[in-house]
């Protein structure tokens, strides 16, 4: 949960200045190779909203690309911006409440809405140093990518929230027993149960937490500079 943010001290120091009542409840580092030319996108339409069980505040994602992304590179995020946002929001809430969370498109009601999602999507070019903040409920999808793409996603709650541990255990059981579910979603929930929200280095709460044991991702030999060196160089420009 903590390892990526601990390696980005400038970002961690900036976040509380940007948002009031901030809770960080996860981070993900995405490393993607170019999409198979036969595929139209890098992933399926999905929403992360239902990962945040018991949220009373606003669940948001701060998505930060580590390369410039445009029409030539691909790899941008497609966000649904159509006229049925509120109706899709209600449908997803019903699904989560009655059948449990599902990131897999195979088990999501979004698979029946692909035409509407495609026709009502919005795509923005992004540069290194940009950040995209969006509501976790908003359906989104990574478009076809033509380059090696890296991105950091910080999952936030703005305002109050609670953690429904009993429901999370039920969903974890679903991930273990229902074919076709995505394993990384279960790993995220297990970490959330173990560590809770991110505690900033130097805070009183942080001293009570054991040092994280998760190892950093190993870079391929041909990548001459590690991720954190490249990020620091970009942030200094």
Tab-separated table of C-alpha atoms in Angstrom:
chain	number	residue	atom	x	y	z
A	1	UNK	CA	0.000	0.000	0.000
A	2	UNK	CA	2.692	2.472	1.015
A	3	UNK	CA	5.750	1.624	-1.005
A	4	UNK	CA	5.091	3.730	-4.104
A	5	UNK	CA	4.040	6.866	-2.246
A	6	UNK	CA	6.968	6.615	0.157
A	7	UNK	CA	9.236	6.823	-2.883
A	8	UNK	CA	7.584	10.038	-4.087
A	9	UNK	CA	8.080	12.452	-1.158
A	10	UNK	CA	7.349	15.587	-3.214
A	11	UNK	CA	3.961	14.232	-4.265
A	12	UNK	CA	3.108	13.045	-0.757
A	13	UNK	CA	3.952	16.477	0.684
A	14	UNK	CA	1.816	18.229	-1.925
A	15	UNK	CA	-1.396	16.209	-1.575
A	16	UNK	CA	-2.541	17.614	1.816
A	17	UNK	CA	-2.037	21.119	0.428
A	18	UNK	CA	-4.362	20.386	-2.485
A	19	UNK	CA	-7.195	18.649	-0.634
A	20	UNK	CA	-8.953	19.152	2.690
A	21	UNK	CA	-9.935	16.125	4.807
A	22	UNK	CA	-7.757	13.837	2.705
A	23	UNK	CA	-7.538	10.078	3.196
A	24	UNK	CA	-5.286	7.991	0.942
A	25	UNK	CA	-6.566	4.430	0.805
A	26	UNK	CA	-4.299	2.951	-1.803
A	27	UNK	CA	-1.925	3.460	-4.676
A	28	UNK	CA	-1.191	1.473	-7.816
A	29	UNK	CA	1.711	1.602	-10.237
A	30	UNK	CA	0.695	0.499	-13.735
A	31	UNK	CA	3.345	-0.629	-16.215
A	32	UNK	CA	1.934	-1.501	-19.646
A	33	UNK	CA	3.424	-2.741	-22.873
A	34	UNK	CA	1.966	-1.736	-26.271
A	35	UNK	CA	-1.502	-3.149	-26.869
A	36	UNK	CA	-2.006	-6.045	-29.238
A	37	UNK	CA	-2.873	-4.377	-32.596
A	38	UNK	CA	-5.908	-6.656	-32.859
A	39	UNK	CA	-7.410	-5.087	-29.718
A	40	UNK	CA	-9.250	-1.762	-29.666
A	41	UNK	CA	-8.315	-0.855	-26.113
A	42	UNK	CA	-5.899	-1.721	-23.333
A	43	UNK	CA	-8.624	-2.761	-20.911
A	44	UNK	CA	-12.355	-3.064	-20.511
A	45	UNK	CA	-14.760	-0.433	-19.220
A	46	UNK	CA	-14.789	-0.563	-15.433
A	47	UNK	CA	-15.301	1.526	-12.336
A	48	UNK	CA	-13.329	1.501	-9.110
A	49	UNK	CA	-16.059	3.057	-6.980
A	50	UNK	CA	-17.189	-0.184	-5.420
A	51	UNK	CA	-13.761	-0.851	-3.905
A	52	UNK	CA	-14.501	1.772	-1.255
A	53	UNK	CA	-17.092	0.063	0.872
A	54	UNK	CA	-18.792	2.263	3.421
A	55	UNK	CA	-17.577	5.569	1.982
A	56	UNK	CA	-19.439	8.616	3.253
A	57	UNK	CA	-17.150	11.076	1.516
A	58	UNK	CA	-16.116	11.334	-2.133
A	59	UNK	CA	-14.023	8.454	-3.507
A	60	UNK	CA	-11.619	9.798	-6.125
A	61	UNK	CA	-8.677	8.644	-8.226
A	62	UNK	CA	-5.674	10.852	-8.978
A	63	UNK	CA	-4.194	9.394	-12.181
A	64	UNK	CA	-0.669	10.527	-13.079
A	65	UNK	CA	0.995	9.444	-16.347
A	66	UNK	CA	4.798	9.231	-16.394
A	67	UNK	CA	4.978	9.755	-20.167
A	68	UNK	CA	3.344	12.281	-22.470
A	69	UNK	CA	0.142	10.715	-23.797
A	70	UNK	CA	-1.580	11.873	-26.970
A	71	UNK	CA	-3.171	10.593	-30.192
A	72	UNK	CA	0.155	9.213	-31.414
A	73	UNK	CA	1.149	7.351	-28.235
A	74	UNK	CA	-2.308	6.203	-27.173
A	75	UNK	CA	-2.608	4.943	-23.610
A	76	UNK	CA	-4.879	7.775	-22.460
A	77	UNK	CA	-7.875	7.292	-20.184
A	78	UNK	CA	-11.316	7.297	-21.716
A	79	UNK	CA	-13.871	8.707	-19.251
A	80	UNK	CA	-17.609	8.388	-19.750
A	81	UNK	CA	-19.138	11.850	-20.043
A	82	UNK	CA	-22.523	11.016	-21.528
A	83	UNK	CA	-26.027	11.980	-20.508
A	84	UNK	CA	-26.710	8.810	-18.492
A	85	UNK	CA	-24.092	9.294	-15.741
A	86	UNK	CA	-26.643	9.363	-12.911
A	87	UNK	CA	-28.509	6.316	-14.228
A	88	UNK	CA	-25.287	4.303	-14.604
A	89	UNK	CA	-24.337	5.409	-11.107
A	90	UNK	CA	-27.608	3.998	-9.755
A	91	UNK	CA	-27.213	0.721	-11.667
A	92	UNK	CA	-23.681	0.167	-10.377
A	93	UNK	CA	-24.737	0.938	-6.815
A	94	UNK	CA	-27.499	-1.666	-7.087
A	95	UNK	CA	-25.124	-4.263	-8.463
A	96	UNK	CA	-22.551	-3.677	-5.736
A	97	UNK	CA	-25.171	-3.744	-3.002
A	98	UNK	CA	-26.779	-7.000	-4.142
A	99	UNK	CA	-24.023	-9.063	-5.785
A	100	UNK	CA	-20.786	-7.590	-4.431
A	101	UNK	CA	-17.975	-5.703	-6.055
A	102	UNK	CA	-16.643	-6.803	-9.419
A	103	UNK	CA	-13.811	-5.271	-11.426
A	104	UNK	CA	-14.073	-7.900	-14.142
A	105	UNK	CA	-16.129	-6.747	-17.123
A	106	UNK	CA	-17.401	-10.307	-17.399
A	107	UNK	CA	-19.326	-9.836	-14.139
A	108	UNK	CA	-20.162	-6.141	-14.480
A	109	UNK	CA	-23.333	-4.557	-15.759
A	110	UNK	CA	-21.113	-2.223	-17.798
A	111	UNK	CA	-20.591	-4.955	-20.399
A	112	UNK	CA	-24.159	-4.306	-21.586
A	113	UNK	CA	-23.498	-0.571	-21.993
A	114	UNK	CA	-20.393	-0.588	-24.188
A	115	UNK	CA	-22.045	1.256	-27.091
A	116	UNK	CA	-23.255	4.093	-24.859
A	117	UNK	CA	-19.926	4.281	-23.032
A	118	UNK	CA	-17.960	4.503	-26.283
A	119	UNK	CA	-20.257	7.094	-27.863
A	120	UNK	CA	-20.268	9.257	-24.716
A	121	UNK	CA	-16.611	9.107	-23.728
A	122	UNK	CA	-14.122	11.954	-23.399
A	123	UNK	CA	-10.349	11.609	-23.921
A	124	UNK	CA	-7.747	14.201	-22.924
A	125	UNK	CA	-4.128	14.482	-24.019
A	126	UNK	CA	-1.827	14.549	-20.989
A	127	UNK	CA	1.795	15.542	-20.395
A	128	UNK	CA	4.220	14.384	-17.744
A	129	UNK	CA	3.418	16.550	-14.726
A	130	UNK	CA	-0.333	16.531	-15.420
A	131	UNK	CA	-2.752	14.757	-13.105
A	132	UNK	CA	-6.300	13.653	-13.787
A	133	UNK	CA	-8.707	13.648	-10.824
A	134	UNK	CA	-12.013	11.849	-11.305
A	135	UNK	CA	-14.825	10.304	-9.315
A	136	UNK	CA	-14.280	6.590	-8.736
A	137	UNK	CA	-17.840	5.888	-9.847
A	138	UNK	CA	-17.174	7.262	-13.334
A	139	UNK	CA	-16.744	4.410	-15.843
A	140	UNK	CA	-13.317	4.556	-17.467
A	141	UNK	CA	-11.089	2.567	-19.782
A	142	UNK	CA	-7.503	2.721	-21.029
A	143	UNK	CA	-7.389	3.168	-24.797
A	144	UNK	CA	-5.069	1.224	-27.106
A	145	UNK	CA	-1.456	2.007	-26.214
A	146	UNK	CA	1.402	2.180	-28.751
A	147	UNK	CA	4.234	2.737	-26.253
A	148	UNK	CA	5.603	1.357	-22.999
A	149	UNK	CA	3.393	3.273	-20.549
A	150	UNK	CA	3.770	3.842	-16.819
A	151	UNK	CA	1.198	5.544	-14.611
A	152	UNK	CA	0.643	6.087	-10.903
A	153	UNK	CA	-2.888	6.023	-9.498
A	154	UNK	CA	-3.548	7.366	-6.001
A	155	UNK	CA	-6.920	6.416	-4.555
A	156	UNK	CA	-8.370	9.070	-2.275
A	157	UNK	CA	-11.391	9.746	-0.131
A	158	UNK	CA	-12.217	13.409	0.421
A	159	UNK	CA	-14.283	13.770	3.559
A	160	UNK	CA	-15.399	11.111	6.008
A	161	UNK	CA	-15.459	7.384	5.347
A	162	UNK	CA	-15.732	4.040	7.081
A	163	UNK	CA	-14.353	0.624	6.253
A	164	UNK	CA	-16.926	-2.182	6.101
A	165	UNK	CA	-14.599	-5.062	7.002
A	166	UNK	CA	-17.357	-7.667	7.019
A	167	UNK	CA	-18.427	-6.810	3.491
A	168	UNK	CA	-14.818	-6.766	2.282
A	169	UNK	CA	-14.382	-10.304	3.625
A	170	UNK	CA	-17.474	-11.368	1.682
A	171	UNK	CA	-16.105	-9.843	-1.507
A	172	UNK	CA	-12.704	-11.468	-0.979
A	173	UNK	CA	-14.489	-14.814	-0.790
A	174	UNK	CA	-16.184	-13.972	-4.079
A	175	UNK	CA	-12.807	-13.316	-5.725
A	176	UNK	CA	-11.590	-16.704	-4.530
A	177	UNK	CA	-14.616	-18.676	-5.702
A	178	UNK	CA	-16.026	-16.956	-8.813
A	179	UNK	CA	-14.128	-17.699	-12.052
A	180	UNK	CA	-12.963	-14.750	-14.114
A	181	UNK	CA	-12.461	-12.220	-11.312
A	182	UNK	CA	-9.289	-10.116	-11.271
A	183	UNK	CA	-6.761	-11.163	-8.644
A	184	UNK	CA	-5.209	-7.733	-8.172
A	185	UNK	CA	-8.512	-6.362	-6.852
A	186	UNK	CA	-8.470	-8.983	-4.107
A	187	UNK	CA	-4.854	-8.136	-3.266
A	188	UNK	CA	-5.828	-4.491	-2.893
A	189	UNK	CA	-8.621	-5.328	-0.466
A	190	UNK	CA	-6.345	-7.596	1.590
A	191	UNK	CA	-3.858	-4.741	1.911
A	192	UNK	CA	-6.633	-2.343	2.847
A	193	UNK	CA	-7.708	-4.625	5.680
A	194	UNK	CA	-4.133	-5.042	6.930
A	195	UNK	CA	-2.809	-1.491	6.662
A	196	UNK	CA	-5.836	0.803	6.563
A	197	UNK	CA	-5.325	4.229	5.047
A	198	UNK	CA	-1.930	5.643	4.162
A	199	UNK	CA	-0.201	7.435	7.007
A	200	UNK	CA	2.184	10.217	6.047
A	201	UNK	CA	5.834	9.753	7.098
A	202	UNK	CA	6.523	11.575	10.343
A	203	UNK	CA	2.928	11.404	11.580
A	204	UNK	CA	2.182	9.991	15.030
A	205	UNK	CA	0.116	7.189	13.507
A	206	UNK	CA	2.938	6.164	11.203
A	207	UNK	CA	5.237	5.224	14.089
A	208	UNK	CA	2.792	2.491	15.070
A	209	UNK	CA	2.973	0.817	11.658
A	210	UNK	CA	5.615	-1.764	10.838
A	211	UNK	CA	7.849	-0.874	7.888
A	212	UNK	CA	6.322	-2.146	4.641
A	213	UNK	CA	7.757	-5.420	3.414
A	214	UNK	CA	6.535	-5.122	-0.180
A	215	UNK	CA	9.461	-5.064	-2.607
A	216	UNK	CA	9.870	-2.466	-5.313
A	217	UNK	CA	9.155	-3.560	-8.893
A	218	UNK	CA	12.271	-4.784	-10.683
A	219	UNK	CA	13.158	-2.787	-13.776
A	220	UNK	CA	14.064	-4.535	-17.002
A	221	UNK	CA	17.827	-4.351	-17.796
A	222	UNK	CA	17.245	-2.230	-20.884
A	223	UNK	CA	15.584	0.493	-18.814
A	224	UNK	CA	18.698	2.435	-17.875
A	225	UNK	CA	17.158	4.719	-15.279
A	226	UNK	CA	14.784	3.620	-12.571
A	227	UNK	CA	11.281	5.037	-12.284
A	228	UNK	CA	11.979	7.289	-9.342
A	229	UNK	CA	14.993	8.931	-11.014
A	230	UNK	CA	12.895	9.746	-14.073
A	231	UNK	CA	10.066	11.151	-11.955
A	232	UNK	CA	12.426	13.371	-9.937
A	233	UNK	CA	13.992	14.724	-13.117
A	234	UNK	CA	10.610	15.542	-14.582
A	235	UNK	CA	9.386	17.228	-11.386
A	236	UNK	CA	12.426	19.505	-11.329
A	237	UNK	CA	11.706	20.927	-14.789
